[in-house]
Structure formats: C-alpha cells, structure tokens
Amino acid sequence: MNYCNIKKTDIADGPGVRVSLFVSGCTHHCPGCFQPETWNFDYGQPFTADTERGLSEALAPDYIAGLTLLGGEPFEPDNQRALLPFLKEVRATLPGKTIWAYSGYELEELAGWAAGTGRARCEATDEMLSLIDVLVDGEFKQERKNISLLFRGSENQRLIDVKKTLEQSSVILWSA
C-alpha cells in the first residue's frame, strides 16, 4: 500500500486534534473529488514499518484525539490488508484514541448486509470495521455538496457510530 500524505495535527477530519493518514488507491473516481491524484494505487510513498512507527509516535501525545483514515479509499481490499495490522497495534497500544475512517463504500456494503455486496468486502473487512469508531460512508456527490456539513462533503454521506451499529445490526448515526 502507498500513502500520499500524513497530517500530524489535523482538525478537519474528525473531532479534536487528529493524525490523518491519506492512503493511495481508489476505484470510485467521484466527480469533484478533492484529491483525484490519490486514485492511483502507486501514488505517494510506501506504507512501511517506519511509517507505522512515525504514526504511532504522532498519536501518542495526550492532546491527540485519534487517527483518521482517508484517501484514496481505505477500504480497497489491498489497503484493508495493509491497514489492519496497524489498526490492531493502535488499539492495543493507544486504547484511548478514536479511529475514524472515510469510505466511498456504504456501511451496508462493507458489512455484507446489502444484497450484491460489492468489491470492497474481503477477509479483513469485518475485523477492520470492528476497530473503527466512526465511519463516514458514501461516495462524494458533487450535486449534493454542502460545505456547512460537519466532517463530510456531501449530504448523502453519513457519520456512523460503528460500535453501536455493529452491536445492533442497524445503522446508528454518530453525534458530537
């Protein structure tokens, strides 16, 4: 997996000060995407053990609320497989940090609840979802763009409390 950017003090992609990892590779190709260069899976730099150590160090201070995964698409199967061991490590060593993820896929598709579950679901998906606190789901829709929305770009996207949703097998929206 490659990544295109790491923001060590991001305040736009979740509550509080966060560390944000922008992965490379996305097959959605949403019109109006704010980072079309991340569609290319080879864009950026390799996600290595050194990258993981640097992210863990950036996450350690008390003033950092958590980690946010964006892209590109964190839920492309190859990206899930690369991210899963890192997310497990973050949960084990920094249990007080929240993990947010942005995805163009809808939760029902990722969780296997939708008929005709799509191309993103793989052997890593269920465990990856179990490690995420909030999922911002759905493709960016240019015609539904709304710059006044909290932590999302278009009105079709949802802020989902993943833990509660998985417990109840029904989508529960996150509230600040």
N, CA and C of each residue as an Amber inpcrd file, in Angstrom:
protein
   528
   0.8460000  -1.1730000   0.0000000   0.0000000   0.0000000   0.0000000
   0.8870000   1.2300000   0.0000000   0.4350000   2.2550000  -0.6910000
   1.0850000   3.5560000  -0.6580000   0.1850000   4.5540000   0.0600000
   0.8000000   5.6180000   0.4990000   0.0350000   6.7180000   1.0790000
   0.5330000   8.0070000   0.4490000  -0.3280000   9.0050000   0.4180000
   0.0690000  10.2520000  -0.2310000   0.3590000  11.3620000   0.7690000
  -0.1850000  11.2520000   1.9750000   0.0200000  12.3430000   2.9310000
  -0.2630000  11.8520000   4.3470000   0.4230000  12.4720000   5.2840000
   0.1470000  12.2990000   6.7070000   0.0640000  13.6980000   7.3000000
  -1.0410000  13.9700000   7.9760000  -1.1800000  15.2230000   8.7150000
  -1.1060000  14.8730000  10.1920000  -0.1280000  15.4400000  10.8740000
   0.0760000  15.0900000  12.2840000  -0.7720000  15.9210000  13.2360000
  -1.3470000  16.9970000  12.7520000  -2.2390000  17.8240000  13.5730000
  -3.3890000  18.3180000  12.6990000  -4.3400000  17.4530000  12.4540000
  -5.4770000  17.7310000  11.5860000  -6.7010000  18.0280000  12.4490000
  -7.4020000  19.1060000  12.1480000  -8.6240000  19.4320000  12.8890000
  -9.8670000  19.4090000  12.0010000  -9.7190000  18.9620000  10.7520000
 -10.8380000  18.9930000   9.8070000 -11.5210000  17.6380000   9.6260000
 -10.8850000  16.5530000  10.0120000 -11.3740000  15.2230000   9.6520000
 -11.7390000  14.3690000  10.8610000 -12.4820000  14.9770000  11.7740000
 -12.9270000  14.3130000  12.9920000 -12.7480000  15.2560000  14.1570000
 -13.3050000  14.8970000  15.3060000 -13.2570000  15.7970000  16.4680000
 -11.8690000  15.8660000  17.1050000 -11.5260000  17.0380000  17.5870000
 -10.2510000  17.2350000  18.2560000  -9.1000000  17.2960000  17.2750000
  -7.9120000  17.2680000  17.8250000  -6.6960000  17.2470000  17.0040000
  -6.4000000  15.7900000  16.6910000  -6.2210000  15.4920000  15.4070000
  -6.0820000  14.1160000  14.9680000  -4.8540000  13.9440000  14.0880000
  -4.4220000  12.7170000  13.9650000  -3.4120000  12.3400000  12.9840000
  -4.1820000  11.7170000  11.8260000  -3.9720000  12.2240000  10.6270000
  -4.7010000  11.7230000   9.4600000  -3.7460000  11.0900000   8.4610000
  -4.1310000   9.8940000   8.0200000  -3.3760000   9.1440000   7.0210000
  -4.2060000   9.0850000   5.7530000  -3.6540000   9.6330000   4.6740000
  -4.3140000   9.6320000   3.3710000  -3.6930000   8.5240000   2.5340000
  -4.4360000   7.4390000   2.3360000  -3.9200000   6.3030000   1.5760000
  -4.1080000   6.5490000   0.0850000  -3.3340000   5.8290000  -0.7040000
  -3.4480000   5.9140000  -2.1650000  -4.2700000   4.7330000  -2.6780000
  -4.9600000   4.9800000  -3.7770000  -5.7460000   3.9520000  -4.4290000
  -7.2210000   4.1160000  -4.1720000  -7.9590000   4.3300000  -5.2590000
  -9.4120000   4.4490000  -5.1490000 -10.0240000   4.1410000  -6.5100000
 -11.0420000   3.3000000  -6.4980000 -11.7180000   2.9450000  -7.7440000
 -13.0530000   3.6660000  -7.9100000 -13.4230000   4.5160000  -6.9700000
 -14.7000000   5.2480000  -7.0650000 -14.6590000   6.3380000  -8.1360000
 -13.5660000   7.1120000  -8.1480000 -13.3980000   8.2110000  -9.1040000
 -14.5800000   9.1710000  -9.0840000 -14.9340000   9.6460000  -7.9040000
 -16.0770000  10.5520000  -7.7400000 -15.8240000  11.8710000  -8.4610000
 -16.7590000  12.3110000  -9.2970000 -16.6280000  13.6460000  -9.8900000
 -16.5650000  14.7010000  -8.7790000 -15.6090000  15.6050000  -8.8780000
 -15.4370000  16.6420000  -7.8670000 -14.5620000  16.2240000  -6.6980000
 -13.9600000  15.0530000  -6.7600000 -13.0630000  14.5790000  -5.7040000
 -12.0040000  15.6410000  -5.4350000 -11.7240000  15.8910000  -4.1500000
 -10.7390000  16.9150000  -3.8210000  -9.3040000  16.4020000  -3.9040000
  -9.1010000  15.1050000  -4.1430000  -7.7520000  14.5490000  -4.2690000
  -7.7030000  13.4710000  -5.3500000  -7.9860000  13.8030000  -6.6000000
  -8.0020000  12.7610000  -7.6350000  -6.6500000  12.0830000  -7.8400000
  -5.5710000  12.7080000  -7.4440000  -4.2560000  12.0660000  -7.5710000
  -4.1850000  10.7970000  -6.7270000  -5.0260000  10.6890000  -5.6950000
  -4.9970000   9.5110000  -4.8280000  -5.7230000   8.3140000  -5.4340000
  -6.3330000   8.4700000  -6.5920000  -6.9650000   7.3260000  -7.2530000
  -5.9260000   6.2850000  -7.6570000  -4.7260000   6.7410000  -7.9520000
  -3.6410000   5.8780000  -8.4140000  -3.0460000   5.1250000  -7.2130000
  -3.0840000   3.8080000  -7.2670000  -2.5620000   2.9890000  -6.1660000
  -1.0500000   3.1460000  -5.9830000  -0.3430000   3.5930000  -7.0070000
   1.1130000   3.7500000  -6.9350000   1.5410000   5.1550000  -6.5320000
   0.5910000   6.0550000  -6.3230000   0.9040000   7.4390000  -5.9750000
   1.4580000   7.5070000  -4.5440000   2.4050000   8.3830000  -4.3270000
   2.9220000   8.6230000  -2.9800000   4.0670000   7.7180000  -2.6010000
   4.0950000   7.3910000  -1.3100000   5.2020000   6.6310000  -0.7430000
   4.7070000   5.3090000  -0.1600000   5.5800000   4.3230000  -0.0820000
   5.1800000   3.0380000   0.5130000   4.8680000   3.1800000   2.0040000
   3.8500000   2.4680000   2.4430000   3.4630000   2.3930000   3.8550000
   4.3140000   1.3040000   4.4840000   5.3100000   1.7180000   5.2630000
   6.3070000   0.7960000   5.8010000   6.2320000   0.7250000   7.3270000
   7.0460000  -0.1270000   7.9010000   7.1490000  -0.2040000   9.3630000
   7.5970000   1.1420000   9.9310000   8.4850000   1.8440000   9.2230000
   8.8980000   3.1800000   9.6750000   7.7330000   4.1540000   9.6520000
   6.8860000   4.0500000   8.6390000   5.6940000   4.9010000   8.5670000
   4.7940000   4.6210000   9.7670000   4.5830000   3.3630000  10.0670000
   3.7380000   2.9790000  11.2010000   4.3090000   3.5170000  12.5140000
   5.6200000   3.3990000  12.6970000   6.2520000   3.9280000  13.9200000
   6.0550000   5.4340000  14.0230000   6.2440000   6.1360000  12.9150000
   6.0460000   7.5800000  12.9100000   4.6170000   7.9700000  13.2450000
   3.6520000   7.2300000  12.7160000   2.2410000   7.4970000  13.0330000
   1.9580000   7.2300000  14.5100000   2.4920000   6.1370000  15.0340000
   2.2780000   5.8110000  16.4500000   2.8750000   6.8830000  17.3550000
   4.0500000   7.3780000  17.0120000   4.6620000   8.4590000  17.7930000
   3.8240000   9.7230000  17.7180000   3.2920000  10.0300000  16.5420000
   2.4540000  11.2260000  16.3820000   1.1450000  11.0940000  17.1470000
   0.6350000   9.8720000  17.3000000  -0.6160000   9.6370000  18.0210000
  -0.4550000   9.6710000  19.5410000   0.7500000   9.4970000  20.0410000
   0.9860000   9.3100000  21.4750000   0.6210000  10.4930000  22.3780000
   0.8670000  11.7480000  21.9960000   0.5840000  12.8410000  22.9350000
  -0.8800000  12.8920000  23.3820000  -1.0720000  13.3220000  24.6160000
  -2.4200000  13.3990000  25.1900000  -3.3590000  14.3030000  24.3990000
  -2.8450000  15.3380000  23.7560000  -3.7080000  16.2780000  23.0420000
  -4.2110000  15.7290000  21.7040000  -3.6950000  14.5860000  21.2740000
  -4.1500000  13.9660000  20.0270000  -5.3410000  13.0630000  20.3470000
  -6.4880000  13.3480000  19.7120000  -7.7230000  12.6000000  19.9770000
  -7.7370000  11.2400000  19.2930000  -7.0930000  11.1420000  18.1350000
  -7.1190000   9.8600000  17.4570000  -6.5940000   9.9090000  16.0440000
  -6.8850000   8.8470000  15.3250000  -6.4130000   8.6070000  13.9700000
  -7.5910000   8.6860000  13.0050000  -7.3650000   9.3030000  11.8470000
  -8.3620000   9.3140000  10.7900000  -7.7370000   8.7380000   9.5240000
  -8.4600000   7.8270000   8.8920000  -8.0350000   7.2090000   7.6340000
  -8.8690000   7.7960000   6.5020000  -8.1860000   8.3120000   5.4840000
  -8.8550000   8.8840000   4.3220000  -8.1160000   8.4290000   3.0820000
  -8.4740000   9.0060000   1.9760000  -7.7740000   8.6000000   0.7740000
  -7.9290000   9.5770000  -0.3500000  -7.8190000   8.8500000  -1.4130000
  -7.9230000   7.4560000  -1.7350000  -9.0830000   6.7860000  -0.9870000
  -8.9700000   5.4720000  -0.9180000 -10.0160000   4.6510000  -0.3030000
  -9.4080000   3.6280000   0.6490000  -9.5520000   3.8600000   1.9780000
  -9.0230000   2.9010000   2.9420000  -9.6140000   1.4980000   2.8130000
 -10.8240000   1.3880000   2.2640000 -11.4780000   0.0900000   2.1740000
 -11.2930000  -0.6260000   0.8400000 -10.3830000  -0.1590000  -0.0010000
  -9.9890000  -1.0110000  -1.1230000  -9.3350000  -2.2340000  -0.4840000
  -9.6260000  -3.4490000  -0.9680000  -9.1240000  -4.6480000  -0.2880000
  -7.6220000  -4.6450000   0.0080000  -6.7880000  -4.2400000  -0.9250000
  -5.3450000  -4.2190000  -0.6530000  -5.0070000  -3.2290000   0.4560000
  -5.7160000  -2.1290000   0.5200000  -5.4750000  -1.1590000   1.5920000
  -5.9370000  -1.7060000   2.9400000  -7.0660000  -2.3930000   2.9620000
  -7.5300000  -3.0080000   4.2180000  -6.4880000  -3.9700000   4.7670000
  -5.9510000  -4.7990000   3.8740000  -4.9730000  -5.8050000   4.3100000
  -3.7200000  -5.1520000   4.8920000  -3.3260000  -4.0160000   4.3530000
  -2.1470000  -3.3050000   4.8650000  -2.4610000  -2.5520000   6.1490000
  -3.6640000  -1.9980000   6.2520000  -4.0330000  -1.1860000   7.4100000
  -4.3900000  -2.0070000   8.6430000  -4.9670000  -3.1810000   8.4440000
  -5.4730000  -3.9640000   9.5740000  -4.4320000  -4.2310000  10.6600000
  -3.2270000  -4.7120000  10.3560000  -2.2480000  -4.9310000  11.4360000
  -1.9020000  -3.6360000  12.1730000  -1.8190000  -2.5390000  11.4480000
  -1.5190000  -1.2540000  12.0880000  -2.6580000  -0.8340000  13.0150000
  -3.9070000  -0.9700000  12.5750000  -5.0420000  -0.5870000  13.4190000
  -5.1090000  -1.4470000  14.6790000  -4.8010000  -2.7290000  14.5500000
  -4.7630000  -3.6010000  15.7250000  -3.7060000  -3.1210000  16.7140000
  -2.5640000  -2.7040000  16.2000000  -1.4930000  -2.1870000  17.0630000
  -1.9150000  -0.8870000  17.7460000  -2.5560000  -0.0060000  17.0070000
  -3.0380000   1.2570000  17.6010000  -4.0200000   0.9600000  18.7280000
  -4.9590000   0.0590000  18.4960000  -5.9370000  -0.3050000  19.5320000
  -5.2450000  -0.8810000  20.7660000  -4.2210000  -1.7180000  20.5530000
  -3.5320000  -2.3740000  21.6690000  -2.6840000  -1.4020000  22.4740000
  -2.0140000  -0.4780000  21.8020000  -1.0550000   0.3910000  22.4970000
  -1.6300000   1.7600000  22.8630000  -2.6650000   2.1860000  22.1710000
  -3.2620000   3.5110000  22.4240000  -4.7830000   3.3820000  22.5190000
  -5.2730000   2.6360000  23.5180000  -6.7040000   2.3230000  23.5740000
  -7.6170000   3.5300000  23.7700000  -7.0910000   4.6350000  24.2250000
  -7.9180000   5.8220000  24.4420000  -8.1360000   6.6670000  23.1990000
  -7.4750000   6.3240000  22.1190000  -7.5890000   7.0910000  20.8750000
  -8.7660000   6.5710000  20.0460000  -9.4610000   7.4720000  19.3750000
 -10.5310000   7.0510000  18.4790000  -9.9740000   6.8700000  17.0730000
 -10.6260000   5.9930000  16.3310000 -10.2530000   5.7530000  14.9490000
 -11.4580000   6.0630000  14.0610000 -11.2500000   6.9820000  13.1480000
 -12.2560000   7.3520000  12.1580000 -11.7670000   6.8910000  10.8000000
 -12.7140000   6.5590000   9.9220000 -12.3660000   6.2020000   8.5470000
 -13.4000000   6.7990000   7.6030000 -12.9160000   7.2660000   6.4650000
 -13.7690000   7.7600000   5.3920000 -13.7770000   6.7220000   4.2880000
 -14.9540000   6.4520000   3.7390000 -15.0580000   5.4850000   2.6610000
 -16.1550000   5.8810000   1.6830000 -15.8930000   5.6740000   0.4180000
 -16.9230000   5.8520000  -0.5930000 -17.9160000   4.7060000  -0.6010000
 -17.5700000   3.6050000   0.0400000 -18.4970000   2.4860000   0.1780000
 -19.4660000   2.7900000   1.3160000 -20.6730000   2.2730000   1.2130000
 -21.6320000   2.4060000   2.3070000 -21.4320000   1.2630000   3.2940000
 -21.7340000   1.5330000   4.5480000 -21.5340000   0.5340000   5.5970000
 -22.2370000  -0.7760000   5.2840000 -23.4540000  -0.7160000   4.7800000
 -24.1950000  -1.9370000   4.4930000 -23.4430000  -2.8280000   3.5060000
 -22.7630000  -2.2120000   2.5680000 -21.9650000  -2.9500000   1.5890000
 -20.7230000  -3.5510000   2.2530000 -20.0450000  -2.7500000   3.0710000
 -18.8360000  -3.2260000   3.7460000 -19.1510000  -4.3560000   4.7260000
 -20.2460000  -4.2120000   5.4520000 -20.6020000  -5.1930000   6.4820000
 -21.2370000  -6.4530000   5.9000000 -21.5530000  -6.4310000   4.6100000
 -22.1720000  -7.5980000   3.9890000 -23.6660000  -7.6760000   4.2230000
 -24.2800000  -6.5510000   4.6070000 -25.7170000  -6.5310000   4.8800000
 -26.5360000  -6.2670000   3.6260000 -25.8860000  -5.7390000   2.5850000
 -26.6020000  -5.3720000   1.3640000 -26.5760000  -6.5250000   0.3730000
 -27.6560000  -6.6530000  -0.3620000 -27.6810000  -7.6460000  -1.4280000
 -26.6380000  -7.2620000  -2.4680000 -25.9600000  -8.2500000  -3.0110000
 -24.9520000  -7.9540000  -4.0260000 -23.7700000  -7.1920000  -3.4680000
 -23.3300000  -7.5630000  -2.2700000 -22.2080000  -6.8850000  -1.6320000
 -21.0590000  -6.7300000  -2.6230000 -20.4650000  -5.5620000  -2.6090000
 -19.5190000  -5.1600000  -3.6360000 -18.0970000  -5.6380000  -3.4880000
 -17.2570000  -5.0050000  -4.2580000 -15.8750000  -5.4120000  -4.4350000
 -14.9810000  -5.1240000  -3.2330000 -15.4240000  -4.3260000  -2.2780000
 -14.5550000  -3.9610000  -1.1580000 -14.4800000  -5.0290000  -0.0810000
 -15.5110000  -5.8120000   0.0520000 -15.5600000  -6.7840000   1.1380000
 -14.5330000  -7.9030000   0.9010000 -13.7000000  -8.1400000   1.9140000
 -12.6740000  -9.1800000   1.8370000 -12.4780000  -9.7640000   3.2290000
 -11.4900000 -10.6320000   3.3790000 -11.2570000 -11.3080000   4.6590000
 -10.8670000 -10.3470000   5.7850000 -10.4540000  -9.1280000   5.4770000
 -10.0390000  -8.1590000   6.5010000 -11.1600000  -7.2060000   6.9250000
 -12.2470000  -7.1540000   6.1750000 -13.2500000  -6.1060000   6.3660000
 -13.9110000  -6.1330000   7.7380000 -14.3990000  -7.2780000   8.1670000
 -15.1220000  -7.3300000   9.4400000 -14.2400000  -6.8980000  10.6070000
 -13.0110000  -7.3790000  10.6220000 -12.1160000  -7.0080000  11.7260000
 -11.7470000  -5.5360000  11.6460000 -11.5230000  -5.0370000  10.4410000
 -11.2100000  -3.6140000  10.3030000 -12.3720000  -2.7630000  10.8050000
 -13.5890000  -3.1130000  10.4220000 -14.7510000  -2.3630000  10.9160000
 -14.8370000  -2.4030000  12.4330000 -14.5180000  -3.5470000  13.0400000
 -14.6110000  -3.6800000  14.4940000 -13.6320000  -2.7690000  15.2320000
 -12.6090000  -2.3010000  14.5370000 -11.5940000  -1.4410000  15.1570000
 -11.8880000   0.0500000  14.9670000 -12.8810000   0.3680000  14.1630000
 -13.1960000   1.7580000  13.8190000 -14.3330000   2.2640000  14.6920000
 -14.1850000   3.4800000  15.1820000 -15.2310000   4.0950000  15.9980000
 -16.2890000   4.7760000  15.1370000 -15.8440000   5.5450000  14.1540000
 -16.7780000   6.2770000  13.2900000 -16.3850000   6.0750000  11.8410000
 -17.3810000   5.7510000  11.0240000 -17.2100000   5.6190000   9.5870000
 -18.0090000   6.7290000   8.9140000 -17.3290000   7.5040000   8.0870000
 -18.0080000   8.4710000   7.2280000 -18.1560000   7.7520000   5.8960000
 -19.3910000   7.3770000   5.5620000 -19.5720000   6.4970000   4.4060000
 -20.2910000   7.1850000   3.2550000 -20.1220000   6.5970000   2.0780000
 -20.7910000   7.0660000   0.8740000 -19.8750000   7.8890000  -0.0140000
 -20.0560000   7.7080000  -1.3080000 -19.2760000   8.4700000  -2.2740000
 -19.5880000   9.9560000  -2.1580000 -18.5950000  10.7880000  -2.4410000
 -18.8320000  12.2240000  -2.5510000 -19.6990000  12.4570000  -3.7870000
 -20.7800000  13.1960000  -3.6090000 -21.6960000  13.5270000  -4.7120000
 -21.6550000  15.0340000  -4.9430000 -21.0770000  15.4280000  -6.0650000
 -20.9280000  16.8460000  -6.3960000 -22.2720000  17.5810000  -6.3210000
 -23.3380000  16.9410000  -6.8230000 -24.6520000  17.5960000  -6.8450000
 -25.2730000  17.7200000  -5.4530000 -24.6960000  17.0420000  -4.4630000
 -25.1860000  17.1330000  -3.0760000 -24.1450000  17.7700000  -2.1530000
 -23.1600000  18.4170000  -2.7400000 -22.1070000  19.0890000  -1.9790000
 -22.7190000  20.1300000  -1.0500000 -22.2060000  20.1640000   0.1800000
 -22.6880000  21.1280000   1.1640000 -21.5250000  21.4340000   2.1050000
 -20.9500000  22.6120000   1.9730000 -19.7580000  22.9480000   2.7590000
 -20.0640000  23.2260000   4.2290000 -21.3350000  23.2670000   4.6020000
 -21.6780000  23.5210000   6.0060000 -21.8080000  22.2310000   6.8220000
 -21.6630000  21.0740000   6.1950000 -21.7950000  19.7990000   6.9060000
 -20.5880000  19.5290000   7.7950000 -20.8420000  18.9150000   8.9190000
 -19.7790000  18.5510000   9.8520000 -19.0450000  17.3070000   9.3560000
 -17.7500000  17.4190000   9.1250000 -16.8560000  16.2980000   8.8050000
 -17.2290000  15.5050000   7.5520000 -17.9370000  16.1090000   6.6260000
 -18.2440000  15.4230000   5.3760000 -18.5360000  16.4520000   4.2980000
 -18.5060000  16.0050000   3.0370000 -18.6070000  16.9440000   1.9350000
 -19.9280000  16.9740000   1.1970000 -20.6960000  15.8740000   1.2620000
 -21.9720000  15.8680000   0.5530000 -23.0680000  15.2720000   1.4390000
 -24.2860000  15.6770000   1.1680000 -25.4200000  15.3570000   2.0410000
 -25.7650000  13.8760000   2.1130000 -25.3240000  13.0750000   1.1560000
 -25.5910000  11.6430000   1.2060000 -24.6730000  10.9040000   2.1740000
 -23.5790000  11.5170000   2.5700000 -22.6210000  10.8480000   3.4430000
 -23.1220000  10.8540000   4.8880000 -22.8220000   9.7580000   5.5900000
 -23.2890000   9.6090000   6.9730000 -22.1080000   9.4770000   7.9230000
 -22.2940000   9.9500000   9.1300000 -21.3350000   9.7640000  10.2250000
 -21.9000000   8.6370000  11.0890000 -21.3040000   7.4700000  10.9960000
 -21.8670000   6.2780000  11.6310000 -21.0550000   5.8650000  12.8440000
 -21.7420000   5.6630000  13.9650000 -21.1310000   5.0980000  15.1690000
 -21.0170000   3.5890000  14.9120000 -19.8290000   3.1500000  14.5440000
 -19.6570000   1.7710000  14.0950000 -19.8710000   0.7780000  15.2310000
 -19.3650000   1.0610000  16.4110000 -19.5090000   0.1220000  17.5360000
 -20.9850000  -0.1480000  17.8250000 -21.7720000   0.9110000  17.9910000
 -23.2020000   0.7440000  18.2780000 -23.9210000   0.0870000  17.1120000
 -23.5500000   0.4490000  15.9070000 -24.1810000  -0.1130000  14.7140000
 -23.9440000  -1.6130000  14.6290000 -22.7200000  -2.0590000  14.8670000
 -22.4250000  -3.4890000  14.7960000 -23.1260000  -4.2530000  15.9210000
 -23.2330000  -3.6380000  17.1000000 -23.9320000  -4.2800000  18.2200000
 -25.4080000  -4.4880000  17.9050000 -26.0190000  -3.4980000  17.2290000
 -27.4630000  -3.5290000  16.9920000 -27.8450000  -3.9830000  15.5830000
 -26.8640000  -4.2210000  14.7300000 -27.0990000  -4.6070000  13.3270000
 -28.0630000  -3.6480000  12.6300000 -27.9430000  -2.4010000  12.9960000
 -28.7550000  -1.3350000  12.4100000 -27.9450000  -0.0490000  12.4920000
 -27.9800000   0.7580000  11.4550000 -27.1410000   1.9630000  11.4060000
 -27.5440000   2.9430000  12.5080000 -26.5620000   3.2820000  13.3280000
 -26.7160000   4.3000000  14.3710000 -25.7790000   5.4370000  14.0230000
 -26.3350000   6.6210000  13.8430000 -25.5180000   7.7750000  13.4670000
 -24.7550000   8.3000000  14.6700000 -23.5640000   8.7800000  14.4150000
 -22.7180000   9.3870000  15.4420000 -23.2050000  10.7990000  15.6900000
 -23.1470000  11.2220000  16.9500000 -23.4570000  12.6170000  17.2630000
 -22.3450000  13.1700000  18.1420000 -22.0450000  14.4290000  17.9080000
 -20.9460000  15.0930000  18.6210000 -21.2380000  15.2340000  20.0880000
